C-alpha positions as semicolon CSV with decimal commas, in nm:
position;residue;x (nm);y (nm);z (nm)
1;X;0,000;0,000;0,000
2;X;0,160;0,359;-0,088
3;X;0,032;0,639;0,219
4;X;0,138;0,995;0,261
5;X;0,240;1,068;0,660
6;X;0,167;1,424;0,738
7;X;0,341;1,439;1,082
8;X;0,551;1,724;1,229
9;X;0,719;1,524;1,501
10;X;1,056;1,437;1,298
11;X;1,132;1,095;1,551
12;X;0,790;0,966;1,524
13;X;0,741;1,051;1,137
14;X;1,080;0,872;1,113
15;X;0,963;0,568;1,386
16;X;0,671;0,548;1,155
17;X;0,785;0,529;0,846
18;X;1,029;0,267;0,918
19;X;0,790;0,066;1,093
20;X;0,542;0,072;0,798
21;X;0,802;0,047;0,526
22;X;0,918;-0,313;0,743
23;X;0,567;-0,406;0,667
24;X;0,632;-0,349;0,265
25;X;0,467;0,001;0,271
26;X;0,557;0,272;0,061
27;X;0,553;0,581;0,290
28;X;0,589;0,965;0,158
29;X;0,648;1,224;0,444
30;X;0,549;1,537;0,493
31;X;0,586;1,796;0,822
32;X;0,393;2,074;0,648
33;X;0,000;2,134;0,577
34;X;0,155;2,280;0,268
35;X;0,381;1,996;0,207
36;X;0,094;1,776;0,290
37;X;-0,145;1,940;0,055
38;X;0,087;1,908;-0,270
39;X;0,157;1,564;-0,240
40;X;-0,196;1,454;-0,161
41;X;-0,330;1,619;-0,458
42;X;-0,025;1,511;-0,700
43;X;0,037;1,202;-0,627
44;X;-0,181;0,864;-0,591
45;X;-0,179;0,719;-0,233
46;X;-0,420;0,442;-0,111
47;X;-0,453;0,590;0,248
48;X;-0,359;0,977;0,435
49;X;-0,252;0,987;0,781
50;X;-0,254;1,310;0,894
51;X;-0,148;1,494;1,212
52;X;-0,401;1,753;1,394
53;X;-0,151;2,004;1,493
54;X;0,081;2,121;1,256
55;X;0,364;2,462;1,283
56;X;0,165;2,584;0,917
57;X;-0,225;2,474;1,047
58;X;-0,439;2,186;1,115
59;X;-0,496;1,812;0,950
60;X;-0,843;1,905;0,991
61;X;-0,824;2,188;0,761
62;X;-0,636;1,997;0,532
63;X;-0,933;1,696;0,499
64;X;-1,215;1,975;0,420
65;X;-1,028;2,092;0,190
66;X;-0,886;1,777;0,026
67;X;-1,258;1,599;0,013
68;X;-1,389;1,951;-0,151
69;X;-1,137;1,926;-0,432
70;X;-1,261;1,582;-0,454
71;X;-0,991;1,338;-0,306
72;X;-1,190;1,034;-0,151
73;X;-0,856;0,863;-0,067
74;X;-0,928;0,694;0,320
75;X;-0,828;0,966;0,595
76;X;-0,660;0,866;0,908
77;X;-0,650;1,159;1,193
78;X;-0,310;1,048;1,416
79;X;-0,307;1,270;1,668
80;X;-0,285;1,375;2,087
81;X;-0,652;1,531;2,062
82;X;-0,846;1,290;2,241
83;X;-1,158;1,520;2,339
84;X;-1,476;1,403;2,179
85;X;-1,513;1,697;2,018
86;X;-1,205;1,672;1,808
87;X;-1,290;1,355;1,749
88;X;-1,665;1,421;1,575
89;X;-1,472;1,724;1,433
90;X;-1,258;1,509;1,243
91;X;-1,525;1,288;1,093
92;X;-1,708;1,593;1,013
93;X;-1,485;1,696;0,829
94;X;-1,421;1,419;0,629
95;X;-1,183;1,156;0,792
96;X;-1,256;0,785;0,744
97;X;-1,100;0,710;1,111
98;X;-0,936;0,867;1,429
99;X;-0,643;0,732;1,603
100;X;-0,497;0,910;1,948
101;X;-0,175;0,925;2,050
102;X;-0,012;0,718;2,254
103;X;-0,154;0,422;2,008
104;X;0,007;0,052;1,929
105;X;0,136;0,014;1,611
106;X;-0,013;-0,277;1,557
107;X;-0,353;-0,098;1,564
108;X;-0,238;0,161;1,325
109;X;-0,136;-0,081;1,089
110;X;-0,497;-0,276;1,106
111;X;-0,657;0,038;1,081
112;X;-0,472;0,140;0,759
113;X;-0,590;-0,231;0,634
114;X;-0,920;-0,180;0,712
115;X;-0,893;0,154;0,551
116;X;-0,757;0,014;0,240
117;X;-1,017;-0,276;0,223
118;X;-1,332;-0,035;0,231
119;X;-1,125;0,173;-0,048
120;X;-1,188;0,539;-0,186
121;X;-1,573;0,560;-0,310
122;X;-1,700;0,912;-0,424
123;X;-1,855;1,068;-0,085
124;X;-1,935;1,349;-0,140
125;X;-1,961;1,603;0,173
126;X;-2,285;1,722;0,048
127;X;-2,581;1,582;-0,122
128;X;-2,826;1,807;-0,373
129;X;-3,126;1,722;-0,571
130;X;-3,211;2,014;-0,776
131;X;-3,241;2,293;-0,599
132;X;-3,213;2,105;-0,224
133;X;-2,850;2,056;-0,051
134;X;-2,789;1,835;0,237
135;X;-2,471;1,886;0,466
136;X;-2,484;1,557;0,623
137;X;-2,222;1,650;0,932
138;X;-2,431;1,963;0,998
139;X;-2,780;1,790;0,927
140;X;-2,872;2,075;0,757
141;X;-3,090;2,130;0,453
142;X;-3,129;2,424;0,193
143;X;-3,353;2,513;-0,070
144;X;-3,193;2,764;-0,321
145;X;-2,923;2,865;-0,035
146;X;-3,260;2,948;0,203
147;X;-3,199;2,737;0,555
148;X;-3,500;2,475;0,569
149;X;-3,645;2,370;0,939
150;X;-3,704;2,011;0,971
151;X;-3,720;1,765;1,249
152;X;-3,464;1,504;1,353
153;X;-3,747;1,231;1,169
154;X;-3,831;1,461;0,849
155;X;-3,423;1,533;0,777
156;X;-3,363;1,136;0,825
157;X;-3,662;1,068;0,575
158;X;-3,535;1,379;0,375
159;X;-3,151;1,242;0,368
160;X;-3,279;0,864;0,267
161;X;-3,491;0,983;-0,028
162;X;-3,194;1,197;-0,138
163;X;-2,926;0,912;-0,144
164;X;-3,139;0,639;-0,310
165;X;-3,284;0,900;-0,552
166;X;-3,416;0,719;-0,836
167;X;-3,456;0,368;-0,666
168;X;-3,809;0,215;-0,528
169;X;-3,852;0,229;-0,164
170;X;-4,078;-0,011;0,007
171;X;-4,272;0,115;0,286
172;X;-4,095;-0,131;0,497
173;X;-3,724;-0,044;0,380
174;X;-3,847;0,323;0,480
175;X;-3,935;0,278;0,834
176;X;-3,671;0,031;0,892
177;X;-3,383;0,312;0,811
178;X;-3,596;0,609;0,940
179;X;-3,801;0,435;1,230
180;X;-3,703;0,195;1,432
181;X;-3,803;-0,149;1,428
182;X;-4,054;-0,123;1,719
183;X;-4,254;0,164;1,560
């Protein structure tokens, strides 16, 4: 597998990428959000790891801005931010898994499998149907850039009608993924 390693900590990138490369990897490095950004949109890697805190900005940053340009390559988030909030922040924003620091290695590397495995499908961050646009991480819908109101139910129902636009529903497949199975 060939992964870009956007870490500013020069031991660990280095502890890293010889670990990984001893498992037949091929590793590019980067210590730079810059650095990080050229190579991830010039090059073709089956998996990003990317630091949180970096001297130049944030790994977070970086995802938004790689899944907008339309880069669907599996994002790891390595990183010491282990408040809950980072961690729905990163997933937000477009990371296919979050890893905290102190970790095992042998974790990261299964993780980076399982990452590979699912592989890079188009997701996009938002979903429109004509005029209506979904954000998904926000849960929030507009019609012709005008903020829409809906309940938690009416955005799920919204949201499944969206994604399977132009397939059949059953009344049953409906309230299974928009109920739940007691309703």
């Amino acid at each position: 597998m060939r992964l870009l390693l956007l870490e500013d900590d020069v031991r660990l990138a280095g502890l890293l990428r010889r670990g990984l490369q001893a498992e037949g990897h091929a590793v590019d490095t980067a210590a730079s959000v810059e650095d990080g950004r050229w190579l991830a949109t010039e090059n073709p890697y089956d998996v990003l790891v990317f630091d949180v805190m970096l001297p130049d900005g944030d790994g977070f940053a970086l995802c938004a801005e790689i899944r907008r340009a339309g880069i669907w390559t599996p994002v790891l988030m390595l990183t010491a931010r282990d408040a809950v909030s980072d961690r729905v922040r990163g997933l937000d924003v477009g990371a296919d898994d979050y890893l905290v620091k102190p970790f095992a290695f042998a974790e990261l590397t299964a993780r980076l499998r399982a990452l590979v495995r699912r592989g890079a499908p188009e997701r996009p961050t938002t979903l429109t149907a004509g005029a209506l646009t979904i954000d998904p991480a926000a849960r929030a819908v507009e019609v012709e850039g005008r903020p829409l109101g809906l309940s938690p139910r009416e955005y799920s129902l919204l949201e499944l009608l969206v994604r399977r636009a132009g397939d059949v529903l059953t009344r049953t497949e409906i309230i299974e993924r928009v109920w739940d199975w007691a309703y």
